[in-house]
Amino acid sequence: MKELNKVEFKKEVEDYLKVLFRKSINEADDQQKFQAVAYAVKDFIVDQWMATHRTYEEQDVKTVYYLSMEFLTGRALGNIIINLKGNQAIKDAIEELGMDLDVIEDQEPDAALGNGGLGRLAACFLDSLSTLGYPAYGCGIRYKYGMFKQVIENGYQLEKPDDWLKYGNPFEIKRPEYAVEVKFGGYVAIRKDECGRDKFVQENYQSVRAIPYDLPIVGYNNNVVNTLRIWDAEPIDTFNLDSFDKGDYQKAVEQENLARTICEVLYPNDNHMAGKELRLKQQYFFVSASIQRAVMKYMEKHDDIRKIHEKVVFQLNDTHPTVTVAELMRILMDEYNLSWDEAWDVTTKSCAYTNHTIMSEALEKWPLELFSRLLPRIYQIIEEINRRFVLQIQAAYPDDNSKVEKMAIIYDGQVKMAHLAIAAGFSVNGVAKLHTEILKHQELKDFYEMMPEKFNNKTNGITQRRFLLHGNPLLAQWITDKIGDDWITNLKHINELSVYADDELSQKEFMNIKYKNKVRLAKYIKEHNGIEVDPRSIFDVQVKRLHEYKRQLLNILHVMYLYNKLKQNPGMDFYPRTFIFGAKASAGYMRAKSIIKLINSVGDVINNDASINGKIKVVFIENYRVSNAEIIFAAADVSEQISTASKEASGTGNMKFMLNGALTLGTMDGANVEIVDEVGEENAFIFGLSSDEVIAYEHNGQYNPRDIYNSDADIRAVLTQLVDGTYSQGNFEEFRDIYNSLLDGQGGRPDMYFILKDFRSYAEAQERVEAAYKDEKKWARSAMLNTAKSGKFSSDRTIEEYAKEIWHLDKVKVEVTDAD
Ligand SMILES: *Cc1c(COP(=O)(O)O)cnc(C)c1O
C-alpha cells in the first residue's frame, strides 16, 4: 500500500485552499478547511480507486449491483480516514496545520440519502463489500434534498429542507460520459426492423438524461475502493430552436420539468407506501439508468449477452427497484433481440430480492392505470410475466383458484411488486431468522410452498468500523489493547474479550469508558437541548424512526407511570434514570408527530419538577441521524428494542447498541432473538408477547384493551393524563388521538400494537433493569459480554453470506502500482 506522506498532505491541503478559495490557512473558515482536507484525502484514494477498477477489468470479475432507493451513508471524511489505516499521518498533518480533526469532520453534512434502517443497511453493506474485496456497485439516486432536517419547536417536529449539496460534495465525481436516456410515457408501437421482424418501440415519450455521480467506498486497509453510483436527471437537449420550430415547445418545457423534479427529494416514509406517481418515476429512473449501464459495460468486454448472469448480479433492496426485472427483459428483447425464453432465462439468473417487511401498509402495489401510463412497455412485459406465472400457478394447483388470487402479480387493478420480485428472482431473503420464518410460514406461505428453493435468510449486520472504531474511539483502543486489532476486519475475534468479563479491573476500565462516553453525550445534550443530565444516571435510549410499531409510546407511557409512582412515594428506592429519545416522523404521519410532542411535553413537566430531585430526565435529541447516532450508541446503558413482536423485520440499531456494550431491553422480535441467542438471556431484559401470540391475537380478535384499562388503575391513571391536560397545559385535545388509538381504534382495531397488553410485562422488565444496574460488577460483566458476543452482527458476516450463497462472487486483491 502506498504510504500517505504527512508533508505532502499538508502541502496539498494548503494548495487546495488556494485553488478553491484563494485563501491561506489563517484566512480560511472551518467549512473551507473541511473542503480542502476532503480534496486532499480524495487525491490520495483516487489512485486506489483507479487500481481497483483496473484490477476488476483485468480479472473480468463478477460484480454485484446493489440497487437501492436509499444509501444512508452519513459523513464520509472520518470514515475514509479510519479505513485508511495510515490515518495517523493525516491526523498529524491536520494537527500541525493548527486544525482540530473533530471540528473539521463536524463541517461535513451527513449524506442522508435514506430514511433509517434500510438505507443504513445499504451503507454498511458497501463498507463491508469494499473491506472484504468484493467487486460491487451501489446504485441509487442523487437526491438534491435528502432526509429532512428535524427541528423541534414548542415540542413539535418541523421539517426543514436538507440542502446537503450547498457547498458541493468534494468526494463525488460527475461522469457525463456515462449518461443514458430514460423514457417515460407515450405508447408502444409495433414496427418492422431491417430484417422484417416485429419491434416494440416506445413513441411520443418524454425522456430525461440520467447522469451518474460516483462516490468512493474505501475498504479497510486493502486498497479496494468500490463505487456508489448515484444518478441525477438533466433535461435532454431538446430545448433548442429546432424543436421550437417544430412546435415541440410545450414538450420541451414538460421534459425540462420532469428532469427537474425526479431527483429533487427523498420520500421521507419509512415502512410506508405513499403511492405517489413521482416515486414510481424515481424508481424506474435509477433502475433503467443502472441496468442500461451495467449491460453496456458488460458488452464492452463480452460478446454474448446470454451469459451476462455469469458476470453480473442485481440485488434488489426491498421491492423499490423491482422494475429491474422488466427493464432487463426489455433491454434483452427489444435492444438485443433475445427471445422471451432466452431473456427470461438470463433475467431469472441475475435478479435476487431482499424482503424488509411484512407490514401491509409497506407493501408496494401500483394502480394499473398509473403504471401502464407511465411505463407502457414495462407494463406490457409485466403483463406477460404475469400471464405465464398465473399458468404456472394453475398448473401447480389445478383445483385451487384462491392461489391465483393470492399470488398473481397483477390482480384487483394493481401491480404487486413483491410478487413480481419473487416470481422473477432466483433468491428471496428475509433479514433475520424470525423474519424469514414468518415469511415462509405466514406472509409468503403460498410462494414458499410453490418454490421453497428460492427462500433463504441473511441476518442483517452493521459495520464495526463506523459504529465502534470511529464512533467509540476509547472503547476501540481499549479492545485493541486487550486482544489486538483483528476485530476490525473480523468481528468474531471480539469474543476474546469474554475472558475479561469477570476481571474486576477490566470491568472498571470498561465502565469508565462508558462513563466518559456518557459525559460526551451529556455535553452534546447540554449544548443542543439545554438540559443537564447526570452521567451517573442510567442512560436508557430509544433512537430509531418514529413508528407506532416501534412503540416509543410504550416507553413514554411507562415514563409517565414511573413519574406517578415517584410523586406518590417520594422516598421510594429509585435509581436515577435518563430516558433519551431520538426519532424522525414522516412529515404526513400525524400520530407519530403527536407522539413526539408527547415525549417533549412529558419531558418539560418532569425535567422541571424540582420535587423529584432530577431522578428522572427525559431528553428528545433533535434531528437523529448517522453522525449523532455514533455518539449516542457509545453512551447507552440500555438499548430499547421494544417493537410489537413480529413487526420489526430485523432492526440494526439493536446491534450497534450491543457492540457498544448496552444491554437490550426488548421483545422477542427481529434480530433481538439472535442477540439473545448470542449473549444469553441473563444478559438482556426480555418481555412481552411472542410473535406467535401477536399473530394469534390478530387472527382471533380476542384482545380487548378495555379489559386492561378497567382492571389496572395505574394504567388507567396514565391514560387519563393523556386527556386531562396534565401534559398539555390544560388542552384536553392535544393527545386525544393517541388516547383513542389505544382504546377506541376508530375504524381499525384499538391498540393494534398491543401497548397495554405488554405494559405490565415491560414495567416489570424495567424493574429488573434497575435492580441489575445497582449491582455494578454484574452490570459491567453483562455490558462487556454484550460487546464480546456481538461478533455475529458484523455486516462483514452478512456480506460473506450473500457473496457465497446468493451472488457467487470472488474476492479480489488490489495492488496500487506506479501506473495508477
Ligand atoms: C441504525 C440506524 C437506524 C435503524 O435503527 P433501528 O433501531 O434498527 O430502526 C436508523 N437510523 C439511523 C441513523 C441509524 O444509524
Short mmCIF file of N, CA, C and O in Angstrom, two decimals, residues 291-312 314 327-339 342-347 349-350:
data_model
loop_
_atom_site.label_atom_id
_atom_site.label_comp_id
_atom_site.label_asym_id
_atom_site.label_seq_id
_atom_site.Cartn_x
_atom_site.Cartn_y
_atom_site.Cartn_z
N ILE A 291 -29.31 -0.30 -15.02
CA ILE A 291 -29.30 -1.55 -15.79
C ILE A 291 -28.73 -1.30 -17.19
O ILE A 291 -27.94 -2.10 -17.70
N GLN A 292 -29.12 -0.19 -17.80
CA GLN A 292 -28.55 0.14 -19.11
C GLN A 292 -27.03 0.18 -19.04
O GLN A 292 -26.33 -0.36 -19.89
N ARG A 293 -26.50 0.86 -18.00
CA ARG A 293 -25.05 0.98 -17.86
C ARG A 293 -24.41 -0.37 -17.59
O ARG A 293 -23.34 -0.69 -18.13
N ALA A 294 -25.04 -1.17 -16.76
CA ALA A 294 -24.47 -2.48 -16.43
C ALA A 294 -24.37 -3.34 -17.69
O ALA A 294 -23.36 -4.02 -17.92
N VAL A 295 -25.42 -3.29 -18.52
CA VAL A 295 -25.42 -4.09 -19.74
C VAL A 295 -24.36 -3.56 -20.71
O VAL A 295 -23.58 -4.34 -21.29
N MET A 296 -24.29 -2.23 -20.87
CA MET A 296 -23.28 -1.64 -21.77
C MET A 296 -21.87 -2.03 -21.33
O MET A 296 -21.03 -2.39 -22.15
N LYS A 297 -21.63 -1.92 -20.03
CA LYS A 297 -20.30 -2.22 -19.50
C LYS A 297 -19.94 -3.68 -19.77
O LYS A 297 -18.83 -3.99 -20.19
N TYR A 298 -20.91 -4.55 -19.57
CA TYR A 298 -20.67 -5.97 -19.83
C TYR A 298 -20.34 -6.19 -21.31
O TYR A 298 -19.39 -6.91 -21.65
N MET A 299 -21.10 -5.53 -22.18
CA MET A 299 -20.92 -5.77 -23.61
C MET A 299 -19.63 -5.15 -24.16
O MET A 299 -19.19 -5.51 -25.25
N GLU A 300 -19.02 -4.22 -23.39
CA GLU A 300 -17.71 -3.68 -23.82
C GLU A 300 -16.66 -4.78 -23.83
O GLU A 300 -15.71 -4.74 -24.60
N LYS A 301 -16.81 -5.77 -22.94
CA LYS A 301 -15.77 -6.80 -22.79
C LYS A 301 -16.23 -8.20 -23.23
O LYS A 301 -15.44 -9.13 -23.21
N HIS A 302 -17.52 -8.34 -23.52
CA HIS A 302 -18.04 -9.67 -23.86
C HIS A 302 -18.90 -9.56 -25.11
O HIS A 302 -19.35 -8.48 -25.46
N ASP A 303 -19.14 -10.71 -25.75
CA ASP A 303 -19.97 -10.61 -26.94
C ASP A 303 -21.30 -11.35 -26.83
O ASP A 303 -22.17 -11.17 -27.66
N ASP A 304 -21.46 -12.18 -25.78
CA ASP A 304 -22.71 -12.94 -25.69
C ASP A 304 -23.56 -12.47 -24.52
O ASP A 304 -23.30 -12.81 -23.36
N ILE A 305 -24.57 -11.70 -24.82
CA ILE A 305 -25.44 -11.14 -23.78
C ILE A 305 -26.15 -12.25 -23.00
O ILE A 305 -26.54 -12.06 -21.85
N ARG A 306 -26.26 -13.42 -23.61
CA ARG A 306 -26.95 -14.54 -22.93
C ARG A 306 -26.19 -15.05 -21.71
O ARG A 306 -26.69 -15.87 -20.94
N LYS A 307 -24.94 -14.58 -21.58
CA LYS A 307 -24.15 -15.05 -20.44
C LYS A 307 -23.91 -13.95 -19.41
O LYS A 307 -23.02 -14.07 -18.56
N ILE A 308 -24.67 -12.88 -19.50
CA ILE A 308 -24.40 -11.73 -18.61
C ILE A 308 -24.53 -12.12 -17.13
O ILE A 308 -23.80 -11.60 -16.27
N HIS A 309 -25.39 -13.10 -16.84
CA HIS A 309 -25.56 -13.51 -15.44
C HIS A 309 -24.30 -14.16 -14.88
O HIS A 309 -24.17 -14.32 -13.67
N GLU A 310 -23.36 -14.53 -15.73
CA GLU A 310 -22.09 -15.08 -15.22
C GLU A 310 -21.20 -13.98 -14.64
O GLU A 310 -20.28 -14.25 -13.87
N LYS A 311 -21.47 -12.73 -15.02
CA LYS A 311 -20.61 -11.62 -14.59
C LYS A 311 -21.33 -10.56 -13.78
O LYS A 311 -20.70 -9.65 -13.23
N VAL A 312 -22.66 -10.65 -13.76
CA VAL A 312 -23.43 -9.57 -13.14
C VAL A 312 -24.55 -10.17 -12.30
O VAL A 312 -25.22 -11.11 -12.73
N PHE A 314 -27.87 -8.64 -9.80
CA PHE A 314 -28.58 -7.48 -9.28
C PHE A 314 -29.27 -7.84 -7.97
O PHE A 314 -30.11 -8.75 -7.95
N GLU A 327 -37.19 -4.15 -16.83
CA GLU A 327 -36.25 -3.34 -17.61
C GLU A 327 -35.18 -4.22 -18.25
O GLU A 327 -34.81 -4.03 -19.41
N LEU A 328 -34.71 -5.20 -17.51
CA LEU A 328 -33.72 -6.12 -18.07
C LEU A 328 -34.34 -6.93 -19.21
O LEU A 328 -33.73 -7.09 -20.28
N MET A 329 -35.55 -7.42 -19.01
CA MET A 329 -36.27 -8.13 -20.09
C MET A 329 -36.39 -7.24 -21.33
O MET A 329 -36.16 -7.68 -22.46
N ARG A 330 -36.76 -5.98 -21.10
CA ARG A 330 -36.93 -5.04 -22.23
C ARG A 330 -35.62 -4.87 -23.01
O ARG A 330 -35.60 -4.98 -24.24
N ILE A 331 -34.55 -4.65 -22.29
CA ILE A 331 -33.26 -4.43 -22.97
C ILE A 331 -32.86 -5.68 -23.75
O ILE A 331 -32.44 -5.62 -24.90
N LEU A 332 -33.01 -6.83 -23.10
CA LEU A 332 -32.60 -8.08 -23.74
C LEU A 332 -33.43 -8.37 -24.99
O LEU A 332 -32.90 -8.79 -26.03
N MET A 333 -34.73 -8.12 -24.91
CA MET A 333 -35.61 -8.45 -26.06
C MET A 333 -35.61 -7.34 -27.11
O MET A 333 -35.43 -7.60 -28.29
N ASP A 334 -35.82 -6.10 -26.65
CA ASP A 334 -36.02 -5.02 -27.62
C ASP A 334 -34.70 -4.49 -28.19
O ASP A 334 -34.65 -4.00 -29.31
N GLU A 335 -33.65 -4.56 -27.41
CA GLU A 335 -32.38 -3.99 -27.88
C GLU A 335 -31.38 -5.06 -28.32
O GLU A 335 -30.54 -4.81 -29.16
N TYR A 336 -31.47 -6.25 -27.72
CA TYR A 336 -30.53 -7.31 -28.11
C TYR A 336 -31.21 -8.48 -28.80
O TYR A 336 -30.60 -9.53 -29.03
N ASN A 337 -32.50 -8.32 -29.11
CA ASN A 337 -33.24 -9.30 -29.92
C ASN A 337 -33.30 -10.70 -29.34
O ASN A 337 -33.44 -11.69 -30.09
N LEU A 338 -33.18 -10.84 -28.02
CA LEU A 338 -33.36 -12.18 -27.45
C LEU A 338 -34.84 -12.55 -27.50
O LEU A 338 -35.71 -11.67 -27.45
N SER A 339 -35.11 -13.83 -27.56
CA SER A 339 -36.50 -14.30 -27.46
C SER A 339 -36.96 -14.16 -26.01
O SER A 339 -36.14 -13.96 -25.10
N GLU A 342 -35.25 -16.82 -23.84
CA GLU A 342 -33.83 -16.52 -23.61
C GLU A 342 -33.69 -15.38 -22.59
O GLU A 342 -32.87 -15.44 -21.67
N ALA A 343 -34.49 -14.34 -22.79
CA ALA A 343 -34.41 -13.18 -21.90
C ALA A 343 -34.82 -13.56 -20.47
O ALA A 343 -34.21 -13.14 -19.49
N TRP A 344 -35.84 -14.37 -20.37
CA TRP A 344 -36.33 -14.80 -19.05
C TRP A 344 -35.27 -15.63 -18.33
O TRP A 344 -35.06 -15.50 -17.12
N ASP A 345 -34.61 -16.48 -19.09
CA ASP A 345 -33.55 -17.31 -18.51
C ASP A 345 -32.45 -16.43 -17.90
O ASP A 345 -32.03 -16.65 -16.76
N VAL A 346 -32.02 -15.44 -18.64
CA VAL A 346 -30.98 -14.53 -18.14
C VAL A 346 -31.48 -13.74 -16.93
O VAL A 346 -30.80 -13.64 -15.90
N THR A 347 -32.68 -13.19 -17.07
CA THR A 347 -33.21 -12.32 -16.00
C THR A 347 -33.36 -13.08 -14.69
O THR A 347 -32.97 -12.59 -13.62
N LYS A 349 -31.78 -15.51 -13.71
CA LYS A 349 -30.50 -15.92 -13.13
C LYS A 349 -29.73 -14.72 -12.59
O LYS A 349 -28.65 -14.88 -12.01
N SER A 350 -30.22 -13.52 -12.82
CA SER A 350 -29.43 -12.37 -12.38
C SER A 350 -30.11 -11.46 -11.35
O SER A 350 -29.46 -10.53 -10.87
#
